[in-house]
PDB file of C-alpha atoms in Angstrom:
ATOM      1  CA  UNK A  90       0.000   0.000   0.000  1.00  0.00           C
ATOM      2  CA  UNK A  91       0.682   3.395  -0.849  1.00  0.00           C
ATOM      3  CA  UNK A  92       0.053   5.700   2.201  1.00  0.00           C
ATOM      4  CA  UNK A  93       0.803   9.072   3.001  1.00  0.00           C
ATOM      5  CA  UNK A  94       0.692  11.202   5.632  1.00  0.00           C
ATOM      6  CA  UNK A  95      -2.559  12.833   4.682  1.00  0.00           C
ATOM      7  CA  UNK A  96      -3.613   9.411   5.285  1.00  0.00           C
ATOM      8  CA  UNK A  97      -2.111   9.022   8.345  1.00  0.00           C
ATOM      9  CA  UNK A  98      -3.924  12.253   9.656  1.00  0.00           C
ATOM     10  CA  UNK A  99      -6.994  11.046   8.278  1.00  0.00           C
ATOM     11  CA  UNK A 100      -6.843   7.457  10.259  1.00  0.00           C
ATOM     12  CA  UNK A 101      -5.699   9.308  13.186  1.00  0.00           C
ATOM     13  CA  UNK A 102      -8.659  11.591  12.982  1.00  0.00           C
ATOM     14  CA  UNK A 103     -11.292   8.829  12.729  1.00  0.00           C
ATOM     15  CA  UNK A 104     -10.880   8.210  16.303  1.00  0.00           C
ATOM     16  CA  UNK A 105     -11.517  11.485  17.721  1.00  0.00           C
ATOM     17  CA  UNK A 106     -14.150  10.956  19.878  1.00  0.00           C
ATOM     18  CA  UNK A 107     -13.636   7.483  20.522  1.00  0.00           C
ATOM     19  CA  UNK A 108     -13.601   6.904  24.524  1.00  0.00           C
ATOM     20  CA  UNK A 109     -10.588   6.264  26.880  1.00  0.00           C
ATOM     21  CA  UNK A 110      -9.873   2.685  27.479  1.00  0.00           C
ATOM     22  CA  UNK A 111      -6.973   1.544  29.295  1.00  0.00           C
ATOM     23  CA  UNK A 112      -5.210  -1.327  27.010  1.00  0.00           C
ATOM     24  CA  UNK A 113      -8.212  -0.585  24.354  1.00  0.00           C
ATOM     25  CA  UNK A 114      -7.224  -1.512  20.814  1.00  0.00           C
ATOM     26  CA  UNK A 115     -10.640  -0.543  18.860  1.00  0.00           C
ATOM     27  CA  UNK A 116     -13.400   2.186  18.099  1.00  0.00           C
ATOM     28  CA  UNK A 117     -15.157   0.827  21.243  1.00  0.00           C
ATOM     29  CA  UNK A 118     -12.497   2.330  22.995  1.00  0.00           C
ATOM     30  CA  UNK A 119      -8.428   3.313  23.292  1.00  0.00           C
ATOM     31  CA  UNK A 120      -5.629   4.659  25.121  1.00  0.00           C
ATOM     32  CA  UNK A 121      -2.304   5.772  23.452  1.00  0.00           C
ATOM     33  CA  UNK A 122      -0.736   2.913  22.742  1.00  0.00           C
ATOM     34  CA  UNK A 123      -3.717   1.289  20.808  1.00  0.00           C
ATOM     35  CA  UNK A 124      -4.540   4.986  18.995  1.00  0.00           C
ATOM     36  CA  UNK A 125      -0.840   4.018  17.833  1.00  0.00           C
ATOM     37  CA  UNK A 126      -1.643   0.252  17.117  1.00  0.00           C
ATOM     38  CA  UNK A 127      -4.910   0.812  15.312  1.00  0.00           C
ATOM     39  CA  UNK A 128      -3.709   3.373  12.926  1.00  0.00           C
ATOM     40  CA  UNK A 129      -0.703   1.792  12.005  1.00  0.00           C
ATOM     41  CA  UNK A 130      -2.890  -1.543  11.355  1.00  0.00           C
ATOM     42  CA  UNK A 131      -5.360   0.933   8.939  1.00  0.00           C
ATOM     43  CA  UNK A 132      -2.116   1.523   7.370  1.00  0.00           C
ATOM     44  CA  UNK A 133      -1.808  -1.720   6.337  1.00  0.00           C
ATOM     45  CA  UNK A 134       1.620  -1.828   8.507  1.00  0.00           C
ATOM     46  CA  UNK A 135       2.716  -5.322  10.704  1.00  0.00           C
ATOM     47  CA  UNK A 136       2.346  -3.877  14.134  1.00  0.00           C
ATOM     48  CA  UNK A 137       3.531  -5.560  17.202  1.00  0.00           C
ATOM     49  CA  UNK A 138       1.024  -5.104  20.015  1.00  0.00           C
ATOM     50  CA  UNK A 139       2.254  -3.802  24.028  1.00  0.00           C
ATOM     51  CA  UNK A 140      -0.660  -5.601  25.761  1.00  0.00           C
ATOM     52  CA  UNK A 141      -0.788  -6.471  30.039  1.00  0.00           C
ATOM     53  CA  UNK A 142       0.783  -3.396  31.138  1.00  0.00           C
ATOM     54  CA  UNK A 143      -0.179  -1.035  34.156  1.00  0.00           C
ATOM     55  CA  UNK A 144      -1.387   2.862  33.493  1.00  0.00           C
ATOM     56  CA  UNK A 145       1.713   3.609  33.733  1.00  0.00           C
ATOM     57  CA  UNK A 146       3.653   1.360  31.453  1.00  0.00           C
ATOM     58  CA  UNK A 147       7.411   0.814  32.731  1.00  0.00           C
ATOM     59  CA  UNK A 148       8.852   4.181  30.663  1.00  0.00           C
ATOM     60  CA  UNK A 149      11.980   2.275  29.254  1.00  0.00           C
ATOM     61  CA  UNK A 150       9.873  -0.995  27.490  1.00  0.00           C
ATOM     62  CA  UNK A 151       7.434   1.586  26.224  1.00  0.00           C
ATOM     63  CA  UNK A 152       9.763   3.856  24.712  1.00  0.00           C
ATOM     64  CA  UNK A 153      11.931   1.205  22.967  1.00  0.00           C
ATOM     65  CA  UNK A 154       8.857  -0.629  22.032  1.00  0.00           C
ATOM     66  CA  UNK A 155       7.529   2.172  19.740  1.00  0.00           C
ATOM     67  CA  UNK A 156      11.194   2.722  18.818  1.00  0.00           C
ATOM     68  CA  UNK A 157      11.488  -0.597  17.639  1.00  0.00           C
ATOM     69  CA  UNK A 158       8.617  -0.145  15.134  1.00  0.00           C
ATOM     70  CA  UNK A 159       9.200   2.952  13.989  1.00  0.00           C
ATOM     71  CA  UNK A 160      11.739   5.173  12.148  1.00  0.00           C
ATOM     72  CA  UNK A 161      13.173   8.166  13.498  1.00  0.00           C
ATOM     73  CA  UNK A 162      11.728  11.118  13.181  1.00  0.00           C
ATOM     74  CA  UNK A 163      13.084  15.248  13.849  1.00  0.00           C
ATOM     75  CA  UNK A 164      11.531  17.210  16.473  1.00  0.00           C
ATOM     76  CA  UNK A 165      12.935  20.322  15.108  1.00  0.00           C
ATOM     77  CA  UNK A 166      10.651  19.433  12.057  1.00  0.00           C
ATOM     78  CA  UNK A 167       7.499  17.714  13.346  1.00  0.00           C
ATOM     79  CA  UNK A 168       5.211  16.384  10.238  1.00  0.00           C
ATOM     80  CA  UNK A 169       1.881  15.498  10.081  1.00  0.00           C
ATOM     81  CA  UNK A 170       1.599  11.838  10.720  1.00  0.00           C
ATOM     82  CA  UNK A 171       4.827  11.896  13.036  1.00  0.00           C
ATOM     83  CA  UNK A 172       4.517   9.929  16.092  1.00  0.00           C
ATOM     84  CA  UNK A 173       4.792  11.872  18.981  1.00  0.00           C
ATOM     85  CA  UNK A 174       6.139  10.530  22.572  1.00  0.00           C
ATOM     86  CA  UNK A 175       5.980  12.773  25.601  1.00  0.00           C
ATOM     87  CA  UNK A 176       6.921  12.521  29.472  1.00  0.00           C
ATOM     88  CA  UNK A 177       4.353  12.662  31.620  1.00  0.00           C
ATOM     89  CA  UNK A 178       6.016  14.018  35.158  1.00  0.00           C
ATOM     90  CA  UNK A 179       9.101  12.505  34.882  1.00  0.00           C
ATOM     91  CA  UNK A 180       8.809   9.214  31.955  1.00  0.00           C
ATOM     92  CA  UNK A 181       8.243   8.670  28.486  1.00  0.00           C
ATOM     93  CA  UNK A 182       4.807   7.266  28.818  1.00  0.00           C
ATOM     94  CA  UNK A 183       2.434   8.909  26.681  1.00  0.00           C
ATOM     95  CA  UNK A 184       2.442   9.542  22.816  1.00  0.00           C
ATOM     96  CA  UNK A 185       0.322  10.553  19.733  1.00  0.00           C
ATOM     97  CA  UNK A 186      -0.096  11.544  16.396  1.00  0.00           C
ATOM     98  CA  UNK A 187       0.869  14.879  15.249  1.00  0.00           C
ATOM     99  CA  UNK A 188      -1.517  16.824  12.759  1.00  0.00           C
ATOM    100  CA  UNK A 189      -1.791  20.270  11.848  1.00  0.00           C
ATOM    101  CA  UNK A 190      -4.585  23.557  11.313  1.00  0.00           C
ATOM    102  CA  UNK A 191      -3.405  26.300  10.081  1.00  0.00           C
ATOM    103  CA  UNK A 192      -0.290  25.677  10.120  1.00  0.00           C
ATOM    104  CA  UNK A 193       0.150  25.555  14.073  1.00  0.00           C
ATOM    105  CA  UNK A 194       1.221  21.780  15.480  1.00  0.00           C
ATOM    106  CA  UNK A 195      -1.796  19.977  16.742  1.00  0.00           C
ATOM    107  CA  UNK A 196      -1.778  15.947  18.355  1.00  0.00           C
ATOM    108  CA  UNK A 197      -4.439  13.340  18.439  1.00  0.00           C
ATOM    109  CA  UNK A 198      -4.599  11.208  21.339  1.00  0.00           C
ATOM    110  CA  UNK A 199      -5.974   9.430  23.692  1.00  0.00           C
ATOM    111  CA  UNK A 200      -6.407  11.707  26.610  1.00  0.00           C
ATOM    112  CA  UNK A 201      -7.036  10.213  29.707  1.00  0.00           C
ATOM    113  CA  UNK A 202      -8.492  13.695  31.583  1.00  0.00           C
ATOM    114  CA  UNK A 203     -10.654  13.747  28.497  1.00  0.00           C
ATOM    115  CA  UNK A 204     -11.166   9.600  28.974  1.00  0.00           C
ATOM    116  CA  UNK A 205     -11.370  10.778  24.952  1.00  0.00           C
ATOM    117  CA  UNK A 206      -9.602  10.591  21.927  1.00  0.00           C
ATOM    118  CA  UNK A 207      -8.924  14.378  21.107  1.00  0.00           C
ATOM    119  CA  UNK A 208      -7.345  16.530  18.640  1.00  0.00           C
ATOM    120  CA  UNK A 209      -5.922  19.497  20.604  1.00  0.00           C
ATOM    121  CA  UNK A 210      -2.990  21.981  20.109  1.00  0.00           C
ATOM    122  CA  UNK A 211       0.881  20.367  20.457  1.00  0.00           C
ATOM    123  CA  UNK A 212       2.436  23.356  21.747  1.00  0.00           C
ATOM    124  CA  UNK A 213       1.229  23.378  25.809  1.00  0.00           C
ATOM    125  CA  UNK A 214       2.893  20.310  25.258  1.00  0.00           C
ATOM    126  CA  UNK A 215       6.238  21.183  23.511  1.00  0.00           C
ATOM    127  CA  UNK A 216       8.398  20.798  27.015  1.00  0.00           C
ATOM    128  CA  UNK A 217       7.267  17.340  27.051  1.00  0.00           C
ATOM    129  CA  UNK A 218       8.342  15.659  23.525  1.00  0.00           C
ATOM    130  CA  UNK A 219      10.982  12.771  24.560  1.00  0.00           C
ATOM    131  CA  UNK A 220      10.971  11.831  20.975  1.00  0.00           C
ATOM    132  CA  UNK A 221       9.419  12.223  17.361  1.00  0.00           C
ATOM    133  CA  UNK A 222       9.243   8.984  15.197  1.00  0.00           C
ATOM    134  CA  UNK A 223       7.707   7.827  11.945  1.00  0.00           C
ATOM    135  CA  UNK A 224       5.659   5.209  10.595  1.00  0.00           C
ATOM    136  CA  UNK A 225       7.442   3.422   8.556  1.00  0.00           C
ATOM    137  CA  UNK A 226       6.671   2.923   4.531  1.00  0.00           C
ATOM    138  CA  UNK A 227       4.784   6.333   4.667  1.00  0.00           C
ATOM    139  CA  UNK A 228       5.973   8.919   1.820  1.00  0.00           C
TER     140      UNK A 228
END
């Protein structure tokens, strides 16, 4: 398959509105790692699940879990469709998809405050990217 990252966005979109759900891995519901996981399977891409972990995952398997699957990526030059991981307090443990209005950075994901899948603005969260990756086999 052929996918870009219009595409990408556009998966990533489809679950806006799609409720919280720890370890949830369809529309019925999702947290981060399955907004991840679901996308990347409407991609037509071989995704390795992270099932049977806590709410907060141990930081170091998560991180090189979604670094194992992914390609790196440039924070200095975030792209729609770029996979976003951010600390929450002190650990990698949260990530996302980034998208764009206007041209000002945007992320969809699955927000536990929300218990929602949302599309809000990247930039309150700037201080917290860890990392940027990339689906691989998008153009």
């Amino acid at each position: 398959m052929n996918y870009t990252r219009s595409d990408v966005v556009k998966f990533a979109r489809s679950y806006v509105g799609t409720r919280w759900a720890h370890c949830g891995r369809s529309r019925a519901g999702l947290d981060c790692v399955g907004l991840l996981v679901c996308v990347g399977r409407d991609l037509g891409l071989e995704i390795e699940d992270l099932t049977g972990y806590k709410r907060t995952p141990d930081s170091k398997v998560f991180l090189e879990h979604i670094r194992k699957q992914s390609a790196p990526g440039n924070r200095e030059r975030i792209r729609p469709g770029s996979i976003i991981i951010l600390k929450q307090v002190f650990y990698p443990c949260h990530c996302g998809i980034a998208t764009f209005i206007d041209a000002r950075p945007y992320i969809v994901h699955a927000a536990l405050k929300q218990r929602l899948v949302v599309e809000e603005p990247l930039t309150p969260m700037w201080k917290d990217i860890i990392d940027v990756r990339e689906f691989r086999g998008i153009r």
